[in-house]
Amino acid sequence: MAITLNGERCKTLRLMAPKTGPWLADVELEGVPEVPSGAVELVAGASTLVGTVAPEASSRYLTRVKVRVIAGAAGWRKVLDRRAYHNDVSTGVSLKSVLDSTAAACGETLTGSYPTGQLGADFARVVGPASRTIGRIAPAWWVGYDGLTRMVARDASAPTAPIELKDFDPHSRVADLEIAELEDIAIGMVISDSRLAASATIEAFEAVWDKTFRVAAWLV
Amino acid sequence: MVGVTGKLLTTLRALVRELTAHTDYHALIRYRVVSVAPDKRLRLQIVRKATGFPDVLPISIMPGLPGGKGEPPPGAIVLVSFIEGDPSLPIVTHFSRPDDPAFLPVNASLDATGTLRLGASATLTELGSGSESPPDATGRVIRYGDSVSVPGVGVVIFGVGAAPVSKVKA
């Protein structure tokens, strides 16, 4: 399987996918190409990951080019200015208006349904990373491989391809898995194996590619 | 080594900051009263911008005294807090200190559905323009049943008949 970043072949890939927030991928490029910047596409087999280069963690050293890609526009880490929302109508400040304006201010794109609930007549956004605002209003938010931000929790899913359980540490509840494609694993996927005491759900994972994908998955 | 320590400290600081971010709203923030809206909510301006809180919030007062309310003058400093640390629930909870020129409200009221009792054990209860120090109760309060002689009108007895003004019993 070839892994490419904007068409440049990668020697290594390490993908960290948390339950909430954006995913993050570290790659080392083959050859000595220019260090990419801005929006990029990371292709790993059948999966395409849309993200943005984090310049502070991407550079060339001699013949080695390492790049860090953050999901979407890498905008949720941007520090936004203060903002006061106010609406005297009985419905109060709408979640949608706060989320839409915050996403627009940090350059991210929202998709899917909005969380339920209601804010009061006011909402005070303090100076700070945009992720704090979405984390407060939509605690289950996450960014997909397509670079779009979702505001509600992921659905539970079942494996659609073989996942080989190599090891499991009951203390840390971290499983060592082997998969063929990145698409074979997802947060919320329920893992069942006769060697496990009970079925468990993947809460977060780190996938490292070295001819195959080895995954350290935190199970709950 | 210094660089490593510095990087570690920076990372640790960022981690702690992130882990404690939810406490941002558990604070009392100073605001200055700009004006009072017709619905009696206060239009406010942040005193110290470095706090990161928004400049203006038209928000309600939640008095610390049941039955008491007041309208602080423009320029008065008030404290804003967020109920349960929720950014959607800001309220004004405190007002200027007594030594602040803007301490006295434009108007104030204290009320009760039953009895409003003042100075039950006080050696002196002053109403009107008396001063605290030195004690001086030179002000005048019309009590229920007091009679006042009004030139050209005659004697008016408050609390009865055409002058049901005073409810003060003393």
CSV table of N, CA, C and O in Angstrom, one decimal, chain A residues 91-139:
chain,number,residue,atom,x,y,z
A,91,THR,N,-36.0,31.8,23.3
A,91,THR,CA,-35.1,30.6,23.0
A,91,THR,C,-33.7,30.9,23.4
A,91,THR,O,-32.9,30.0,23.5
A,92,GLY,N,-33.4,32.2,23.7
A,92,GLY,CA,-32.0,32.5,24.1
A,92,GLY,C,-31.0,32.4,22.9
A,92,GLY,O,-31.4,32.4,21.7
A,93,VAL,N,-29.7,32.5,23.2
A,93,VAL,CA,-28.7,32.4,22.2
A,93,VAL,C,-28.7,31.0,21.6
A,93,VAL,O,-28.8,30.0,22.4
A,94,SER,N,-28.7,30.9,20.3
A,94,SER,CA,-28.8,29.5,19.7
A,94,SER,C,-27.4,28.9,19.7
A,94,SER,O,-26.4,29.6,19.4
A,95,LEU,N,-27.4,27.6,20.0
A,95,LEU,CA,-26.1,26.8,19.9
A,95,LEU,C,-25.5,27.0,18.5
A,95,LEU,O,-24.3,27.1,18.3
A,96,LYS,N,-26.4,27.0,17.5
A,96,LYS,CA,-26.0,27.0,16.1
A,96,LYS,C,-25.2,28.3,15.8
A,96,LYS,O,-24.2,28.3,15.2
A,97,SER,N,-25.7,29.4,16.3
A,97,SER,CA,-25.1,30.7,16.0
A,97,SER,C,-23.7,30.7,16.7
A,97,SER,O,-22.7,31.2,16.0
A,98,VAL,N,-23.5,30.2,17.9
A,98,VAL,CA,-22.2,30.2,18.5
A,98,VAL,C,-21.3,29.3,17.8
A,98,VAL,O,-20.1,29.6,17.5
A,99,LEU,N,-21.8,28.1,17.4
A,99,LEU,CA,-20.9,27.1,16.8
A,99,LEU,C,-20.5,27.6,15.4
A,99,LEU,O,-19.4,27.5,15.0
A,100,ASP,N,-21.5,28.1,14.6
A,100,ASP,CA,-21.2,28.5,13.3
A,100,ASP,C,-20.2,29.7,13.2
A,100,ASP,O,-19.3,29.7,12.4
A,101,SER,N,-20.4,30.6,14.1
A,101,SER,CA,-19.5,31.8,14.1
A,101,SER,C,-18.1,31.4,14.6
A,101,SER,O,-17.1,32.0,14.1
A,102,THR,N,-18.1,30.5,15.6
A,102,THR,CA,-16.8,30.1,16.1
A,102,THR,C,-16.0,29.3,15.0
A,102,THR,O,-14.8,29.5,14.8
A,103,ALA,N,-16.7,28.4,14.3
A,103,ALA,CA,-16.1,27.6,13.2
A,103,ALA,C,-15.6,28.5,12.1
A,103,ALA,O,-14.5,28.4,11.6
A,104,ALA,N,-16.5,29.5,11.8
A,104,ALA,CA,-16.1,30.4,10.7
A,104,ALA,C,-14.9,31.3,11.1
A,104,ALA,O,-14.0,31.5,10.3
A,105,ALA,N,-14.8,31.6,12.4
A,105,ALA,CA,-13.7,32.5,12.8
A,105,ALA,C,-12.4,31.7,12.8
A,105,ALA,O,-11.3,32.3,12.7
A,106,CYS,N,-12.5,30.4,13.0
A,106,CYS,CA,-11.2,29.6,13.0
A,106,CYS,C,-11.0,28.8,11.7
A,106,CYS,O,-10.0,28.1,11.6
A,107,GLY,N,-11.9,29.0,10.7
A,107,GLY,CA,-11.6,28.5,9.4
A,107,GLY,C,-12.1,27.0,9.2
A,107,GLY,O,-11.7,26.4,8.3
A,108,GLU,N,-12.8,26.5,10.2
A,108,GLU,CA,-13.3,25.1,10.1
A,108,GLU,C,-14.7,25.0,9.5
A,108,GLU,O,-15.4,26.0,9.5
A,109,THR,N,-15.0,23.8,9.0
A,109,THR,CA,-16.3,23.6,8.4
A,109,THR,C,-17.1,22.6,9.2
A,109,THR,O,-16.5,21.5,9.5
A,110,LEU,N,-18.3,22.9,9.6
A,110,LEU,CA,-19.1,22.0,10.4
A,110,LEU,C,-20.0,21.2,9.4
A,110,LEU,O,-20.4,21.7,8.4
A,111,THR,N,-20.3,20.0,9.8
A,111,THR,CA,-21.3,19.2,9.1
A,111,THR,C,-22.1,18.3,10.0
A,111,THR,O,-21.7,18.1,11.2
A,112,GLY,N,-23.2,17.8,9.5
A,112,GLY,CA,-24.0,16.9,10.4
A,112,GLY,C,-24.9,17.7,11.3
A,112,GLY,O,-25.1,18.9,11.2
A,113,SER,N,-25.5,17.0,12.2
A,113,SER,CA,-26.5,17.6,13.1
A,113,SER,C,-25.8,18.4,14.3
A,113,SER,O,-24.7,18.1,14.6
A,114,TYR,N,-26.6,19.3,14.8
A,114,TYR,CA,-26.1,20.1,15.9
A,114,TYR,C,-26.5,19.5,17.2
A,114,TYR,O,-27.6,18.8,17.3
A,115,PRO,N,-25.8,19.7,18.3
A,115,PRO,CA,-26.2,19.1,19.6
A,115,PRO,C,-27.6,19.7,20.0
A,115,PRO,O,-27.9,20.9,19.7
A,116,THR,N,-28.3,19.0,20.8
A,116,THR,CA,-29.5,19.5,21.4
A,116,THR,C,-29.2,20.3,22.6
A,116,THR,O,-28.1,20.3,23.1
A,117,GLY,N,-30.2,21.1,23.1
A,117,GLY,CA,-30.0,21.9,24.3
A,117,GLY,C,-30.1,23.3,24.0
A,117,GLY,O,-30.4,23.7,22.9
A,118,GLN,N,-30.0,24.1,25.0
A,118,GLN,CA,-30.3,25.5,24.9
A,118,GLN,C,-29.3,26.3,25.7
A,118,GLN,O,-29.0,25.9,26.8
A,119,LEU,N,-29.0,27.5,25.2
A,119,LEU,CA,-28.2,28.4,26.0
A,119,LEU,C,-29.1,29.4,26.6
A,119,LEU,O,-30.2,29.5,26.2
A,120,GLY,N,-28.6,30.2,27.5
A,120,GLY,CA,-29.4,31.3,28.1
A,120,GLY,C,-29.5,32.5,27.2
A,120,GLY,O,-29.2,32.4,26.0
A,121,ALA,N,-29.8,33.6,27.8
A,121,ALA,CA,-29.9,34.8,26.9
A,121,ALA,C,-28.5,35.3,26.6
A,121,ALA,O,-28.4,36.2,25.7
A,122,ASP,N,-27.5,34.8,27.2
A,122,ASP,CA,-26.2,35.3,27.0
A,122,ASP,C,-25.2,34.1,26.8
A,122,ASP,O,-25.5,33.0,27.2
A,123,PHE,N,-24.1,34.4,26.1
A,123,PHE,CA,-23.0,33.5,26.0
A,123,PHE,C,-21.8,34.3,25.9
A,123,PHE,O,-21.6,35.1,25.0
A,124,ALA,N,-20.9,34.2,26.9
A,124,ALA,CA,-19.6,34.9,26.9
A,124,ALA,C,-18.5,34.1,26.4
A,124,ALA,O,-18.1,33.1,27.1
A,125,ARG,N,-17.9,34.4,25.2
A,125,ARG,CA,-16.8,33.6,24.7
A,125,ARG,C,-15.5,34.3,25.2
A,125,ARG,O,-15.3,35.5,24.8
A,126,VAL,N,-14.7,33.6,26.0
A,126,VAL,CA,-13.5,34.2,26.5
A,126,VAL,C,-12.4,34.0,25.5
A,126,VAL,O,-12.4,33.1,24.7
A,127,VAL,N,-11.4,34.9,25.5
A,127,VAL,CA,-10.2,34.8,24.6
A,127,VAL,C,-9.6,33.4,24.9
A,127,VAL,O,-9.4,33.0,26.0
A,128,GLY,N,-9.4,32.6,23.8
A,128,GLY,CA,-8.8,31.3,24.0
A,128,GLY,C,-8.9,30.5,22.8
A,128,GLY,O,-9.5,30.9,21.8
A,129,PRO,N,-8.4,29.3,22.8
A,129,PRO,CA,-8.5,28.4,21.6
A,129,PRO,C,-10.0,28.1,21.2
A,129,PRO,O,-10.8,28.0,22.1
A,130,ALA,N,-10.2,28.1,19.9
A,130,ALA,CA,-11.6,27.8,19.5
A,130,ALA,C,-12.1,26.5,20.0
A,130,ALA,O,-13.3,26.3,20.2
A,131,SER,N,-11.2,25.6,20.2
A,131,SER,CA,-11.6,24.2,20.7
A,131,SER,C,-12.3,24.3,22.0
A,131,SER,O,-13.2,23.4,22.3
A,132,ARG,N,-12.0,25.3,22.8
A,132,ARG,CA,-12.7,25.4,24.1
A,132,ARG,C,-14.1,25.7,24.0
A,132,ARG,O,-15.0,25.2,24.7
A,133,THR,N,-14.4,26.5,23.0
A,133,THR,CA,-15.8,26.9,22.8
A,133,THR,C,-16.6,25.7,22.3
A,133,THR,O,-17.7,25.4,22.8
A,134,ILE,N,-16.1,25.1,21.3
A,134,ILE,CA,-16.9,23.9,20.7
A,134,ILE,C,-16.9,22.8,21.8
A,134,ILE,O,-17.9,22.1,21.9
A,135,GLY,N,-15.8,22.6,22.5
A,135,GLY,CA,-15.8,21.6,23.5
A,135,GLY,C,-16.8,21.8,24.6
A,135,GLY,O,-17.3,20.9,25.3
A,136,ARG,N,-17.1,23.1,24.9
A,136,ARG,CA,-18.1,23.4,25.9
A,136,ARG,C,-19.5,23.2,25.5
A,136,ARG,O,-20.3,22.7,26.2
A,137,ILE,N,-19.7,23.5,24.2
A,137,ILE,CA,-21.1,23.4,23.7
A,137,ILE,C,-21.4,22.0,23.1
A,137,ILE,O,-22.5,21.5,23.2
A,138,ALA,N,-20.4,21.5,22.5
A,138,ALA,CA,-20.6,20.2,21.8
A,138,ALA,C,-19.4,19.2,22.3
A,138,ALA,O,-18.5,19.0,21.5
A,139,PRO,N,-19.5,18.7,23.5
A,139,PRO,CA,-18.4,18.0,24.1
A,139,PRO,C,-18.0,16.8,23.3
A,139,PRO,O,-16.8,16.4,23.4
